[in-house]
Amino acid sequence: MNNQADILFSIIIPTYNRAHTLKRAVQSVLSQTYQQFELIIVDDGSTDNTEEVVKRITDERVHYF
């Protein structure tokens, strides 16, 4: 059986033109006490500044597609 510290899971946030709320959502995920996860942000072709908001996040667990 795996130790709980070894468990890795993925959190997926789909987004489209939600730059104004995305930072708050990401910060909520990153502030959780359990840290063994990756955060995948899937942008469906946003025309606002969603990409710039994500690029300012320096946490290596955050992946942007």
Tab-separated table of C-alpha atoms in Angstrom:
chain	number	residue	atom	x	y	z
A	1	MET	CA	0.000	0.000	0.000
A	2	ASN	CA	1.270	3.477	-0.863
A	3	ASN	CA	2.174	5.990	1.761
A	4	GLN	CA	-0.202	8.969	1.630
A	5	ALA	CA	2.782	11.246	0.881
A	6	ASP	CA	3.327	9.328	-2.377
A	7	ILE	CA	-0.182	9.873	-3.724
A	8	LEU	CA	-0.255	12.337	-6.603
A	9	PHE	CA	-3.453	13.495	-8.197
A	10	SER	CA	-4.499	16.052	-10.806
A	11	ILE	CA	-6.827	18.998	-10.433
A	12	ILE	CA	-8.176	20.368	-13.694
A	13	ILE	CA	-9.555	23.876	-14.130
A	14	PRO	CA	-11.149	24.496	-17.535
A	15	THR	CA	-11.326	28.180	-18.425
A	16	TYR	CA	-12.522	30.537	-21.112
A	17	ASN	CA	-12.181	34.313	-20.666
A	18	ARG	CA	-12.083	34.075	-16.883
A	19	ALA	CA	-8.790	35.829	-16.158
A	20	HIS	CA	-10.550	37.945	-13.542
A	21	THR	CA	-11.475	34.875	-11.446
A	22	LEU	CA	-8.699	32.448	-12.348
A	23	LYS	CA	-6.084	33.810	-9.948
A	24	ARG	CA	-8.431	33.321	-6.991
A	25	ALA	CA	-9.269	29.769	-8.057
A	26	VAL	CA	-5.602	28.847	-8.477
A	27	GLN	CA	-4.646	30.367	-5.119
A	28	SER	CA	-7.408	28.345	-3.483
A	29	VAL	CA	-5.966	25.124	-4.873
A	30	LEU	CA	-2.362	26.020	-4.033
A	31	SER	CA	-3.233	26.873	-0.429
A	32	GLN	CA	-4.501	23.394	0.397
A	33	THR	CA	-2.624	21.528	3.122
A	34	TYR	CA	-2.116	18.415	0.987
A	35	GLN	CA	0.543	19.332	-1.548
A	36	GLN	CA	1.006	16.191	-3.684
A	37	PHE	CA	-0.925	17.317	-6.755
A	38	GLU	CA	-0.587	18.926	-10.131
A	39	LEU	CA	-2.890	21.696	-11.290
A	40	ILE	CA	-3.801	21.597	-14.962
A	41	ILE	CA	-5.398	24.715	-16.428
A	42	VAL	CA	-7.055	24.074	-19.783
A	43	ASP	CA	-7.773	27.264	-21.710
A	44	ASP	CA	-10.381	26.946	-24.447
A	45	GLY	CA	-9.047	29.790	-26.597
A	46	SER	CA	-9.560	32.745	-24.284
A	47	THR	CA	-9.297	36.184	-25.844
A	48	ASP	CA	-8.698	38.003	-22.558
A	49	ASN	CA	-5.441	37.975	-20.561
A	50	THR	CA	-5.882	34.473	-19.130
A	51	GLU	CA	-2.495	33.330	-20.419
A	52	GLU	CA	-0.680	36.262	-18.778
A	53	VAL	CA	-2.398	35.554	-15.467
A	54	VAL	CA	-1.239	31.934	-15.573
A	55	LYS	CA	2.316	32.829	-16.639
A	56	ARG	CA	2.707	34.939	-13.475
A	57	ILE	CA	2.171	31.828	-11.353
A	58	THR	CA	5.580	30.398	-10.528
A	59	ASP	CA	4.520	27.153	-8.873
A	60	GLU	CA	5.973	24.177	-10.758
A	61	ARG	CA	2.838	22.111	-10.128
A	62	VAL	CA	0.798	24.400	-12.395
A	63	HIS	CA	0.555	23.358	-16.052
A	64	TYR	CA	-1.169	25.450	-18.720
A	65	PHE	CA	-2.684	24.104	-21.918
